[in-house]
Amino acid sequence: MLETIEIETAPSPTAAVIWLHGLGADGHDFEPVVPEIVRERERAWRFVFPHAPVRPVTINGGMRMRAWYDILGFDRSAAEDADGFRATDALVRELIAREARRGIPAGRVVLAGFSQGGAVTLYTGLRYPERLAGLMALSGYLPFGARLGADRSAVNEGVPIFMAHGIDDPVLPIGMGEQARDTLKGLGYAVEWHQYRMPHSVCQPEIADIRSYLMRALP
């Protein structure tokens, strides 16, 4: 089981947001935004911020850092780390299953992530065998998009997907987010798309839109 940071906004939470950080960060990364998304006791939610495993990352010269999978190249046509995605998929599924054991079923869980975490969110969420409450991919992209039509889980074909991206993102250009959005829409998914004048980060208008989305996904 991954080590996690947890914040409960009220006693006896009835819903959970599992939020995956980006490359080289850790579970503390998005901890400060919780009070901006939901006020104390406004909703009984559990925010779960896992720490990714430490592993060598090829594009960073093999340096060891927290990463959900290896990145083999900057080019969109570079090979993707299938083994890394499968390993992380199993870890994320364990987190969802743990929420069920604690009384929060998959239908009350939103899976979220930023950058690498957003890619994992789409990879796992669209293949998960139980209906989730929602998927939130921030400044991310769609991994293994060509295989999604064959791999996807029918029960999550109607899951509401929130996607957001910075227009000025120099790390994952907005075109990668737009390509993911268009692929998902082409497969019939309901995608709520937002873009902001920002780099590879988050901004206040985005946090406000995240709050609105979560209030609707977890009524």
PDB file of N, CA and C in Angstrom, residues 57-157:
ATOM      1  N   VAL A  57      14.329   7.898 -13.549  1.00  0.00           N
ATOM      2  CA  VAL A  57      13.548   8.484 -14.643  1.00  0.00           C
ATOM      3  C   VAL A  57      14.492   8.773 -15.803  1.00  0.00           C
ATOM      4  N   THR A  58      14.239   8.111 -16.926  1.00  0.00           N
ATOM      5  CA  THR A  58      15.158   8.133 -18.064  1.00  0.00           C
ATOM      6  C   THR A  58      15.423   9.542 -18.577  1.00  0.00           C
ATOM      7  N   ILE A  59      14.364  10.355 -18.749  1.00  0.00           N
ATOM      8  CA  ILE A  59      14.570  11.689 -19.334  1.00  0.00           C
ATOM      9  C   ILE A  59      15.347  12.609 -18.397  1.00  0.00           C
ATOM     10  N   ASN A  60      15.454  12.242 -17.145  1.00  0.00           N
ATOM     11  CA  ASN A  60      16.248  13.027 -16.196  1.00  0.00           C
ATOM     12  C   ASN A  60      17.590  12.357 -15.906  1.00  0.00           C
ATOM     13  N   GLY A  61      18.105  11.654 -16.897  1.00  0.00           N
ATOM     14  CA  GLY A  61      19.420  11.049 -16.786  1.00  0.00           C
ATOM     15  C   GLY A  61      19.485   9.888 -15.806  1.00  0.00           C
ATOM     16  N   GLY A  62      18.335   9.256 -15.581  1.00  0.00           N
ATOM     17  CA  GLY A  62      18.302   8.137 -14.649  1.00  0.00           C
ATOM     18  C   GLY A  62      18.248   8.541 -13.185  1.00  0.00           C
ATOM     19  N   MET A  63      18.088   9.837 -12.930  1.00  0.00           N
ATOM     20  CA  MET A  63      17.996  10.302 -11.545  1.00  0.00           C
ATOM     21  C   MET A  63      16.793   9.668 -10.862  1.00  0.00           C
ATOM     22  N   ARG A  64      16.960   9.299  -9.596  1.00  0.00           N
ATOM     23  CA  ARG A  64      15.881   8.685  -8.843  1.00  0.00           C
ATOM     24  C   ARG A  64      15.010   9.772  -8.214  1.00  0.00           C
ATOM     25  N   MET A  65      13.722   9.645  -8.398  1.00  0.00           N
ATOM     26  CA  MET A  65      12.767  10.616  -7.860  1.00  0.00           C
ATOM     27  C   MET A  65      11.399   9.967  -7.779  1.00  0.00           C
ATOM     28  N   ARG A  66      10.480  10.636  -7.133  1.00  0.00           N
ATOM     29  CA  ARG A  66       9.119  10.108  -7.079  1.00  0.00           C
ATOM     30  C   ARG A  66       8.484  10.223  -8.462  1.00  0.00           C
ATOM     31  N   ALA A  67       8.021   9.098  -8.961  1.00  0.00           N
ATOM     32  CA  ALA A  67       7.420   9.056 -10.303  1.00  0.00           C
ATOM     33  C   ALA A  67       6.455   7.890 -10.366  1.00  0.00           C
ATOM     34  N   TRP A  68       5.351   8.110 -11.038  1.00  0.00           N
ATOM     35  CA  TRP A  68       4.350   7.042 -11.179  1.00  0.00           C
ATOM     36  C   TRP A  68       4.755   6.029 -12.240  1.00  0.00           C
ATOM     37  N   TYR A  69       5.632   6.433 -13.158  1.00  0.00           N
ATOM     38  CA  TYR A  69       6.146   5.556 -14.212  1.00  0.00           C
ATOM     39  C   TYR A  69       7.360   6.241 -14.819  1.00  0.00           C
ATOM     40  N   ASP A  70       8.118   5.520 -15.593  1.00  0.00           N
ATOM     41  CA  ASP A  70       9.286   6.095 -16.251  1.00  0.00           C
ATOM     42  C   ASP A  70       8.844   6.874 -17.487  1.00  0.00           C
ATOM     43  N   ILE A  71       9.574   7.932 -17.797  1.00  0.00           N
ATOM     44  CA  ILE A  71       9.349   8.692 -19.027  1.00  0.00           C
ATOM     45  C   ILE A  71      10.577   8.479 -19.891  1.00  0.00           C
ATOM     46  N   LEU A  72      10.367   7.865 -21.044  1.00  0.00           N
ATOM     47  CA  LEU A  72      11.481   7.420 -21.872  1.00  0.00           C
ATOM     48  C   LEU A  72      11.942   8.467 -22.875  1.00  0.00           C
ATOM     49  N   GLY A  73      11.103   9.464 -23.166  1.00  0.00           N
ATOM     50  CA  GLY A  73      11.484  10.497 -24.112  1.00  0.00           C
ATOM     51  C   GLY A  73      10.483  11.624 -24.127  1.00  0.00           C
ATOM     52  N   PHE A  74      10.917  12.790 -24.626  1.00  0.00           N
ATOM     53  CA  PHE A  74      10.037  13.959 -24.674  1.00  0.00           C
ATOM     54  C   PHE A  74       9.083  13.906 -25.863  1.00  0.00           C
ATOM     55  N   ASP A  75       9.478  13.205 -26.898  1.00  0.00           N
ATOM     56  CA  ASP A  75       8.666  13.169 -28.120  1.00  0.00           C
ATOM     57  C   ASP A  75       7.391  12.376 -27.889  1.00  0.00           C
ATOM     58  N   ARG A  76       6.303  12.850 -28.511  1.00  0.00           N
ATOM     59  CA  ARG A  76       5.015  12.160 -28.337  1.00  0.00           C
ATOM     60  C   ARG A  76       5.055  10.731 -28.860  1.00  0.00           C
ATOM     61  N   SER A  77       5.954  10.476 -29.791  1.00  0.00           N
ATOM     62  CA  SER A  77       6.023   9.138 -30.375  1.00  0.00           C
ATOM     63  C   SER A  77       6.939   8.206 -29.577  1.00  0.00           C
ATOM     64  N   ALA A  78       7.540   8.707 -28.496  1.00  0.00           N
ATOM     65  CA  ALA A  78       8.430   7.872 -27.690  1.00  0.00           C
ATOM     66  C   ALA A  78       7.647   6.725 -27.058  1.00  0.00           C
ATOM     67  N   ALA A  79       8.320   5.620 -26.837  1.00  0.00           N
ATOM     68  CA  ALA A  79       7.672   4.458 -26.217  1.00  0.00           C
ATOM     69  C   ALA A  79       7.166   4.832 -24.828  1.00  0.00           C
ATOM     70  N   GLU A  80       6.047   4.227 -24.439  1.00  0.00           N
ATOM     71  CA  GLU A  80       5.484   4.463 -23.109  1.00  0.00           C
ATOM     72  C   GLU A  80       5.819   3.282 -22.200  1.00  0.00           C
ATOM     73  N   ASP A  81       5.933   3.582 -20.924  1.00  0.00           N
ATOM     74  CA  ASP A  81       6.353   2.596 -19.931  1.00  0.00           C
ATOM     75  C   ASP A  81       5.159   1.732 -19.513  1.00  0.00           C
ATOM     76  N   ALA A  82       4.868   0.718 -20.304  1.00  0.00           N
ATOM     77  CA  ALA A  82       3.698  -0.126 -20.039  1.00  0.00           C
ATOM     78  C   ALA A  82       3.797  -0.813 -18.685  1.00  0.00           C
ATOM     79  N   ASP A  83       4.979  -1.323 -18.335  1.00  0.00           N
ATOM     80  CA  ASP A  83       5.134  -1.998 -17.046  1.00  0.00           C
ATOM     81  C   ASP A  83       4.914  -1.024 -15.896  1.00  0.00           C
ATOM     82  N   GLY A  84       5.432   0.176 -16.035  1.00  0.00           N
ATOM     83  CA  GLY A  84       5.259   1.181 -14.995  1.00  0.00           C
ATOM     84  C   GLY A  84       3.806   1.555 -14.788  1.00  0.00           C
ATOM     85  N   PHE A  85       3.084   1.726 -15.889  1.00  0.00           N
ATOM     86  CA  PHE A  85       1.656   2.043 -15.769  1.00  0.00           C
ATOM     87  C   PHE A  85       0.892   0.900 -15.113  1.00  0.00           C
ATOM     88  N   ARG A  86       1.208  -0.338 -15.503  1.00  0.00           N
ATOM     89  CA  ARG A  86       0.499  -1.470 -14.903  1.00  0.00           C
ATOM     90  C   ARG A  86       0.770  -1.575 -13.406  1.00  0.00           C
ATOM     91  N   ALA A  87       2.010  -1.333 -13.006  1.00  0.00           N
ATOM     92  CA  ALA A  87       2.352  -1.402 -11.589  1.00  0.00           C
ATOM     93  C   ALA A  87       1.634  -0.310 -10.795  1.00  0.00           C
ATOM     94  N   THR A  88       1.625   0.900 -11.331  1.00  0.00           N
ATOM     95  CA  THR A  88       0.949   1.997 -10.638  1.00  0.00           C
ATOM     96  C   THR A  88      -0.560   1.793 -10.641  1.00  0.00           C
ATOM     97  N   ASP A  89      -1.094   1.275 -11.729  1.00  0.00           N
ATOM     98  CA  ASP A  89      -2.530   0.963 -11.794  1.00  0.00           C
ATOM     99  C   ASP A  89      -2.922   0.045 -10.633  1.00  0.00           C
ATOM    100  N   ALA A  90      -2.112  -0.965 -10.363  1.00  0.00           N
ATOM    101  CA  ALA A  90      -2.414  -1.890  -9.262  1.00  0.00           C
ATOM    102  C   ALA A  90      -2.381  -1.161  -7.922  1.00  0.00           C
ATOM    103  N   LEU A  91      -1.439  -0.234  -7.737  1.00  0.00           N
ATOM    104  CA  LEU A  91      -1.345   0.514  -6.487  1.00  0.00           C
ATOM    105  C   LEU A  91      -2.544   1.437  -6.288  1.00  0.00           C
ATOM    106  N   VAL A  92      -2.969   2.093  -7.357  1.00  0.00           N
ATOM    107  CA  VAL A  92      -4.120   2.993  -7.261  1.00  0.00           C
ATOM    108  C   VAL A  92      -5.399   2.201  -6.991  1.00  0.00           C
ATOM    109  N   ARG A  93      -5.523   1.047  -7.617  1.00  0.00           N
ATOM    110  CA  ARG A  93      -6.694   0.206  -7.349  1.00  0.00           C
ATOM    111  C   ARG A  93      -6.736  -0.225  -5.885  1.00  0.00           C
ATOM    112  N   GLU A  94      -5.580  -0.446  -5.282  1.00  0.00           N
ATOM    113  CA  GLU A  94      -5.547  -0.778  -3.861  1.00  0.00           C
ATOM    114  C   GLU A  94      -6.095   0.373  -3.019  1.00  0.00           C
ATOM    115  N   LEU A  95      -5.776   1.604  -3.408  1.00  0.00           N
ATOM    116  CA  LEU A  95      -6.281   2.761  -2.672  1.00  0.00           C
ATOM    117  C   LEU A  95      -7.801   2.869  -2.788  1.00  0.00           C
ATOM    118  N   ILE A  96      -8.334   2.612  -3.977  1.00  0.00           N
ATOM    119  CA  ILE A  96      -9.789   2.652  -4.162  1.00  0.00           C
ATOM    120  C   ILE A  96     -10.451   1.549  -3.341  1.00  0.00           C
ATOM    121  N   ALA A  97      -9.839   0.372  -3.358  1.00  0.00           N
ATOM    122  CA  ALA A  97     -10.392  -0.749  -2.581  1.00  0.00           C
ATOM    123  C   ALA A  97     -10.339  -0.460  -1.086  1.00  0.00           C
ATOM    124  N   ARG A  98      -9.287   0.224  -0.635  1.00  0.00           N
ATOM    125  CA  ARG A  98      -9.204   0.566   0.790  1.00  0.00           C
ATOM    126  C   ARG A  98     -10.341   1.501   1.196  1.00  0.00           C
ATOM    127  N   GLU A  99     -10.700   2.427   0.306  1.00  0.00           N
ATOM    128  CA  GLU A  99     -11.835   3.299   0.626  1.00  0.00           C
ATOM    129  C   GLU A  99     -13.120   2.485   0.767  1.00  0.00           C
ATOM    130  N   ALA A 100     -13.297   1.486  -0.083  1.00  0.00           N
ATOM    131  CA  ALA A 100     -14.479   0.632   0.034  1.00  0.00           C
ATOM    132  C   ALA A 100     -14.500  -0.083   1.376  1.00  0.00           C
ATOM    133  N   ARG A 101     -13.342  -0.552   1.819  1.00  0.00           N
ATOM    134  CA  ARG A 101     -13.273  -1.226   3.120  1.00  0.00           C
ATOM    135  C   ARG A 101     -13.570  -0.261   4.263  1.00  0.00           C
ATOM    136  N   ARG A 102     -13.335   1.019   4.024  1.00  0.00           N
ATOM    137  CA  ARG A 102     -13.603   2.024   5.050  1.00  0.00           C
ATOM    138  C   ARG A 102     -14.996   2.629   4.905  1.00  0.00           C
ATOM    139  N   GLY A 103     -15.799   2.051   4.019  1.00  0.00           N
ATOM    140  CA  GLY A 103     -17.191   2.468   3.915  1.00  0.00           C
ATOM    141  C   GLY A 103     -17.516   3.423   2.792  1.00  0.00           C
ATOM    142  N   ILE A 104     -16.541   3.727   1.918  1.00  0.00           N
ATOM    143  CA  ILE A 104     -16.792   4.630   0.787  1.00  0.00           C
ATOM    144  C   ILE A 104     -16.691   3.822  -0.503  1.00  0.00           C
ATOM    145  N   PRO A 105     -17.810   3.531  -1.162  1.00  0.00           N
ATOM    146  CA  PRO A 105     -17.776   2.719  -2.374  1.00  0.00           C
ATOM    147  C   PRO A 105     -17.173   3.478  -3.546  1.00  0.00           C
ATOM    148  N   ALA A 106     -16.827   2.748  -4.594  1.00  0.00           N
ATOM    149  CA  ALA A 106     -16.202   3.363  -5.773  1.00  0.00           C
ATOM    150  C   ALA A 106     -17.065   4.483  -6.342  1.00  0.00           C
ATOM    151  N   GLY A 107     -18.369   4.348  -6.259  1.00  0.00           N
ATOM    152  CA  GLY A 107     -19.268   5.363  -6.794  1.00  0.00           C
ATOM    153  C   GLY A 107     -19.235   6.676  -6.049  1.00  0.00           C
ATOM    154  N   ARG A 108     -18.498   6.727  -4.941  1.00  0.00           N
ATOM    155  CA  ARG A 108     -18.321   7.970  -4.189  1.00  0.00           C
ATOM    156  C   ARG A 108     -16.846   8.381  -4.156  1.00  0.00           C
ATOM    157  N   VAL A 109     -16.080   7.883  -5.116  1.00  0.00           N
ATOM    158  CA  VAL A 109     -14.653   8.198  -5.205  1.00  0.00           C
ATOM    159  C   VAL A 109     -14.371   8.945  -6.499  1.00  0.00           C
ATOM    160  N   VAL A 110     -13.716  10.089  -6.382  1.00  0.00           N
ATOM    161  CA  VAL A 110     -13.180  10.799  -7.544  1.00  0.00           C
ATOM    162  C   VAL A 110     -11.675  10.544  -7.581  1.00  0.00           C
ATOM    163  N   LEU A 111     -11.190  10.102  -8.725  1.00  0.00           N
ATOM    164  CA  LEU A 111      -9.763   9.903  -8.939  1.00  0.00           C
ATOM    165  C   LEU A 111      -9.232  11.127  -9.677  1.00  0.00           C
ATOM    166  N   ALA A 112      -8.178  11.728  -9.132  1.00  0.00           N
ATOM    167  CA  ALA A 112      -7.659  12.981  -9.681  1.00  0.00           C
ATOM    168  C   ALA A 112      -6.150  12.918  -9.782  1.00  0.00           C
ATOM    169  N   GLY A 113      -5.587  13.777 -10.628  1.00  0.00           N
ATOM    170  CA  GLY A 113      -4.140  13.819 -10.727  1.00  0.00           C
ATOM    171  C   GLY A 113      -3.659  14.991 -11.557  1.00  0.00           C
ATOM    172  N   PHE A 114      -2.424  15.394 -11.279  1.00  0.00           N
ATOM    173  CA  PHE A 114      -1.770  16.480 -12.003  1.00  0.00           C
ATOM    174  C   PHE A 114      -0.602  15.925 -12.805  1.00  0.00           C
ATOM    175  N   SER A 115      -0.488  16.308 -14.078  1.00  0.00           N
ATOM    176  CA  SER A 115       0.635  15.935 -14.946  1.00  0.00           C
ATOM    177  C   SER A 115       0.742  14.408 -15.049  1.00  0.00           C
ATOM    178  N   GLN A 116       1.832  13.817 -14.550  1.00  0.00           N
ATOM    179  CA  GLN A 116       1.917  12.344 -14.529  1.00  0.00           C
ATOM    180  C   GLN A 116       0.705  11.747 -13.824  1.00  0.00           C
ATOM    181  N   GLY A 117       0.319  12.353 -12.713  1.00  0.00           N
ATOM    182  CA  GLY A 117      -0.843  11.862 -11.972  1.00  0.00           C
ATOM    183  C   GLY A 117      -2.120  11.932 -12.786  1.00  0.00           C
ATOM    184  N   GLY A 118      -2.229  12.948 -13.650  1.00  0.00           N
ATOM    185  CA  GLY A 118      -3.396  13.042 -14.525  1.00  0.00           C
ATOM    186  C   GLY A 118      -3.416  11.936 -15.559  1.00  0.00           C
ATOM    187  N   ALA A 119      -2.231  11.590 -16.073  1.00  0.00           N
ATOM    188  CA  ALA A 119      -2.153  10.483 -17.027  1.00  0.00           C
ATOM    189  C   ALA A 119      -2.569   9.167 -16.367  1.00  0.00           C
ATOM    190  N   VAL A 120      -2.108   8.946 -15.130  1.00  0.00           N
ATOM    191  CA  VAL A 120      -2.489   7.727 -14.410  1.00  0.00           C
ATOM    192  C   VAL A 120      -3.989   7.728 -14.114  1.00  0.00           C
ATOM    193  N   THR A 121      -4.524   8.887 -13.768  1.00  0.00           N
ATOM    194  CA  THR A 121      -5.966   8.995 -13.511  1.00  0.00           C
ATOM    195  C   THR A 121      -6.767   8.495 -14.705  1.00  0.00           C
ATOM    196  N   LEU A 122      -6.403   8.936 -15.897  1.00  0.00           N
ATOM    197  CA  LEU A 122      -7.136   8.505 -17.095  1.00  0.00           C
ATOM    198  C   LEU A 122      -6.865   7.033 -17.394  1.00  0.00           C
ATOM    199  N   TYR A 123      -5.635   6.589 -17.187  1.00  0.00           N
ATOM    200  CA  TYR A 123      -5.305   5.187 -17.462  1.00  0.00           C
ATOM    201  C   TYR A 123      -6.117   4.259 -16.558  1.00  0.00           C
ATOM    202  N   THR A 124      -6.071   4.492 -15.263  1.00  0.00           N
ATOM    203  CA  THR A 124      -6.757   3.604 -14.324  1.00  0.00           C
ATOM    204  C   THR A 124      -8.263   3.822 -14.329  1.00  0.00           C
ATOM    205  N   GLY A 125      -8.667   5.085 -14.287  1.00  0.00           N
ATOM    206  CA  GLY A 125     -10.095   5.385 -14.158  1.00  0.00           C
ATOM    207  C   GLY A 125     -10.941   4.847 -15.290  1.00  0.00           C
ATOM    208  N   LEU A 126     -10.429   4.926 -16.501  1.00  0.00           N
ATOM    209  CA  LEU A 126     -11.214   4.480 -17.654  1.00  0.00           C
ATOM    210  C   LEU A 126     -11.209   2.966 -17.806  1.00  0.00           C
ATOM    211  N   ARG A 127     -10.343   2.294 -17.073  1.00  0.00           N
ATOM    212  CA  ARG A 127     -10.270   0.827 -17.116  1.00  0.00           C
ATOM    213  C   ARG A 127     -10.820   0.180 -15.840  1.00  0.00           C
ATOM    214  N   TYR A 128     -11.187   0.991 -14.859  1.00  0.00           N
ATOM    215  CA  TYR A 128     -11.593   0.444 -13.567  1.00  0.00           C
ATOM    216  C   TYR A 128     -12.924  -0.302 -13.689  1.00  0.00           C
ATOM    217  N   PRO A 129     -13.057  -1.474 -13.068  1.00  0.00           N
ATOM    218  CA  PRO A 129     -14.242  -2.315 -13.303  1.00  0.00           C
ATOM    219  C   PRO A 129     -15.497  -1.904 -12.539  1.00  0.00           C
ATOM    220  N   GLU A 130     -15.388  -0.893 -11.655  1.00  0.00           N
ATOM    221  CA  GLU A 130     -16.566  -0.375 -10.960  1.00  0.00           C
ATOM    222  C   GLU A 130     -16.744   1.095 -11.302  1.00  0.00           C
ATOM    223  N   ARG A 131     -17.999   1.547 -11.310  1.00  0.00           N
ATOM    224  CA  ARG A 131     -18.268   2.936 -11.657  1.00  0.00           C
ATOM    225  C   ARG A 131     -17.687   3.878 -10.592  1.00  0.00           C
ATOM    226  N   LEU A 132     -16.928   4.859 -11.040  1.00  0.00           N
ATOM    227  CA  LEU A 132     -16.375   5.890 -10.180  1.00  0.00           C
ATOM    228  C   LEU A 132     -17.239   7.143 -10.252  1.00  0.00           C
ATOM    229  N   ALA A 133     -17.088   8.019  -9.254  1.00  0.00           N
ATOM    230  CA  ALA A 133     -17.875   9.252  -9.248  1.00  0.00           C
ATOM    231  C   ALA A 133     -17.365  10.258 -10.265  1.00  0.00           C
ATOM    232  N   GLY A 134     -16.072  10.216 -10.555  1.00  0.00           N
ATOM    233  CA  GLY A 134     -15.523  11.171 -11.506  1.00  0.00           C
ATOM    234  C   GLY A 134     -14.031  10.990 -11.680  1.00  0.00           C
ATOM    235  N   LEU A 135     -13.502  11.630 -12.743  1.00  0.00           N
ATOM    236  CA  LEU A 135     -12.068  11.639 -13.034  1.00  0.00           C
ATOM    237  C   LEU A 135     -11.657  13.085 -13.273  1.00  0.00           C
ATOM    238  N   MET A 136     -10.515  13.462 -12.726  1.00  0.00           N
ATOM    239  CA  MET A 136     -10.047  14.826 -12.844  1.00  0.00           C
ATOM    240  C   MET A 136      -8.589  14.806 -13.301  1.00  0.00           C
ATOM    241  N   ALA A 137      -8.324  15.216 -14.532  1.00  0.00           N
ATOM    242  CA  ALA A 137      -6.980  15.192 -15.107  1.00  0.00           C
ATOM    243  C   ALA A 137      -6.510  16.622 -15.337  1.00  0.00           C
ATOM    244  N   LEU A 138      -5.539  17.056 -14.561  1.00  0.00           N
ATOM    245  CA  LEU A 138      -5.050  18.428 -14.602  1.00  0.00           C
ATOM    246  C   LEU A 138      -3.686  18.467 -15.292  1.00  0.00           C
ATOM    247  N   SER A 139      -3.590  19.227 -16.366  1.00  0.00           N
ATOM    248  CA  SER A 139      -2.329  19.393 -17.105  1.00  0.00           C
ATOM    249  C   SER A 139      -1.709  18.043 -17.440  1.00  0.00           C
ATOM    250  N   GLY A 140      -2.539  17.129 -17.902  1.00  0.00           N
ATOM    251  CA  GLY A 140      -2.079  15.779 -18.213  1.00  0.00           C
ATOM    252  C   GLY A 140      -2.266  15.425 -19.679  1.00  0.00           C
ATOM    253  N   TYR A 141      -2.238  14.126 -19.946  1.00  0.00           N
ATOM    254  CA  TYR A 141      -2.421  13.633 -21.301  1.00  0.00           C
ATOM    255  C   TYR A 141      -2.998  12.229 -21.208  1.00  0.00           C
ATOM    256  N   LEU A 142      -3.341  11.653 -22.345  1.00  0.00           N
ATOM    257  CA  LEU A 142      -3.962  10.325 -22.382  1.00  0.00           C
ATOM    258  C   LEU A 142      -2.914   9.298 -22.799  1.00  0.00           C
ATOM    259  N   PRO A 143      -2.465   8.442 -21.886  1.00  0.00           N
ATOM    260  CA  PRO A 143      -1.500   7.406 -22.260  1.00  0.00           C
ATOM    261  C   PRO A 143      -2.194   6.242 -22.957  1.00  0.00           C
ATOM    262  N   PHE A 144      -1.485   5.618 -23.864  1.00  0.00           N
ATOM    263  CA  PHE A 144      -1.997   4.441 -24.569  1.00  0.00           C
ATOM    264  C   PHE A 144      -3.389   4.704 -25.161  1.00  0.00           C
ATOM    265  N   GLY A 145      -3.542   5.889 -25.732  1.00  0.00           N
ATOM    266  CA  GLY A 145      -4.842   6.271 -26.277  1.00  0.00           C
ATOM    267  C   GLY A 145      -5.340   5.353 -27.373  1.00  0.00           C
ATOM    268  N   ALA A 146      -4.416   4.831 -28.179  1.00  0.00           N
ATOM    269  CA  ALA A 146      -4.825   3.964 -29.286  1.00  0.00           C
ATOM    270  C   ALA A 146      -5.442   2.663 -28.797  1.00  0.00           C
ATOM    271  N   ARG A 147      -5.130   2.249 -27.557  1.00  0.00           N
ATOM    272  CA  ARG A 147      -5.640   0.987 -27.028  1.00  0.00           C
ATOM    273  C   ARG A 147      -6.887   1.162 -26.168  1.00  0.00           C
ATOM    274  N   LEU A 148      -7.261   2.415 -25.913  1.00  0.00           N
ATOM    275  CA  LEU A 148      -8.343   2.643 -24.964  1.00  0.00           C
ATOM    276  C   LEU A 148      -9.667   2.038 -25.430  1.00  0.00           C
ATOM    277  N   GLY A 149      -9.939   2.125 -26.711  1.00  0.00           N
ATOM    278  CA  GLY A 149     -11.190   1.572 -27.214  1.00  0.00           C
ATOM    279  C   GLY A 149     -11.361   0.105 -26.880  1.00  0.00           C
ATOM    280  N   ALA A 150     -10.262  -0.633 -26.890  1.00  0.00           N
ATOM    281  CA  ALA A 150     -10.324  -2.062 -26.585  1.00  0.00           C
ATOM    282  C   ALA A 150     -10.214  -2.339 -25.092  1.00  0.00           C
ATOM    283  N   ASP A 151      -9.485  -1.473 -24.359  1.00  0.00           N
ATOM    284  CA  ASP A 151      -9.192  -1.737 -22.946  1.00  0.00           C
ATOM    285  C   ASP A 151     -10.228  -1.177 -21.980  1.00  0.00           C
ATOM    286  N   ARG A 152     -11.018  -0.219 -22.399  1.00  0.00           N
ATOM    287  CA  ARG A 152     -11.838   0.530 -21.448  1.00  0.00           C
ATOM    288  C   ARG A 152     -12.926  -0.318 -20.806  1.00  0.00           C
ATOM    289  N   SER A 153     -13.341   0.140 -19.634  1.00  0.00           N
ATOM    290  CA  SER A 153     -14.395  -0.533 -18.880  1.00  0.00           C
ATOM    291  C   SER A 153     -15.740   0.084 -19.240  1.00  0.00           C
ATOM    292  N   ALA A 154     -16.695  -0.757 -19.591  1.00  0.00           N
ATOM    293  CA  ALA A 154     -18.004  -0.261 -20.003  1.00  0.00           C
ATOM    294  C   ALA A 154     -18.697   0.510 -18.880  1.00  0.00           C
ATOM    295  N   VAL A 155     -18.466   0.124 -17.618  1.00  0.00           N
ATOM    296  CA  VAL A 155     -19.199   0.765 -16.524  1.00  0.00           C
ATOM    297  C   VAL A 155     -18.777   2.215 -16.318  1.00  0.00           C
ATOM    298  N   ASN A 156     -17.608   2.598 -16.823  1.00  0.00           N
ATOM    299  CA  ASN A 156     -17.164   3.981 -16.668  1.00  0.00           C
ATOM    300  C   ASN A 156     -17.248   4.792 -17.954  1.00  0.00           C
ATOM    301  N   GLU A 157     -18.004   4.305 -18.911  1.00  0.00           N
ATOM    302  CA  GLU A 157     -18.145   5.058 -20.160  1.00  0.00           C
ATOM    303  C   GLU A 157     -18.900   6.367 -19.947  1.00  0.00           C
TER     304      GLU A 157
END
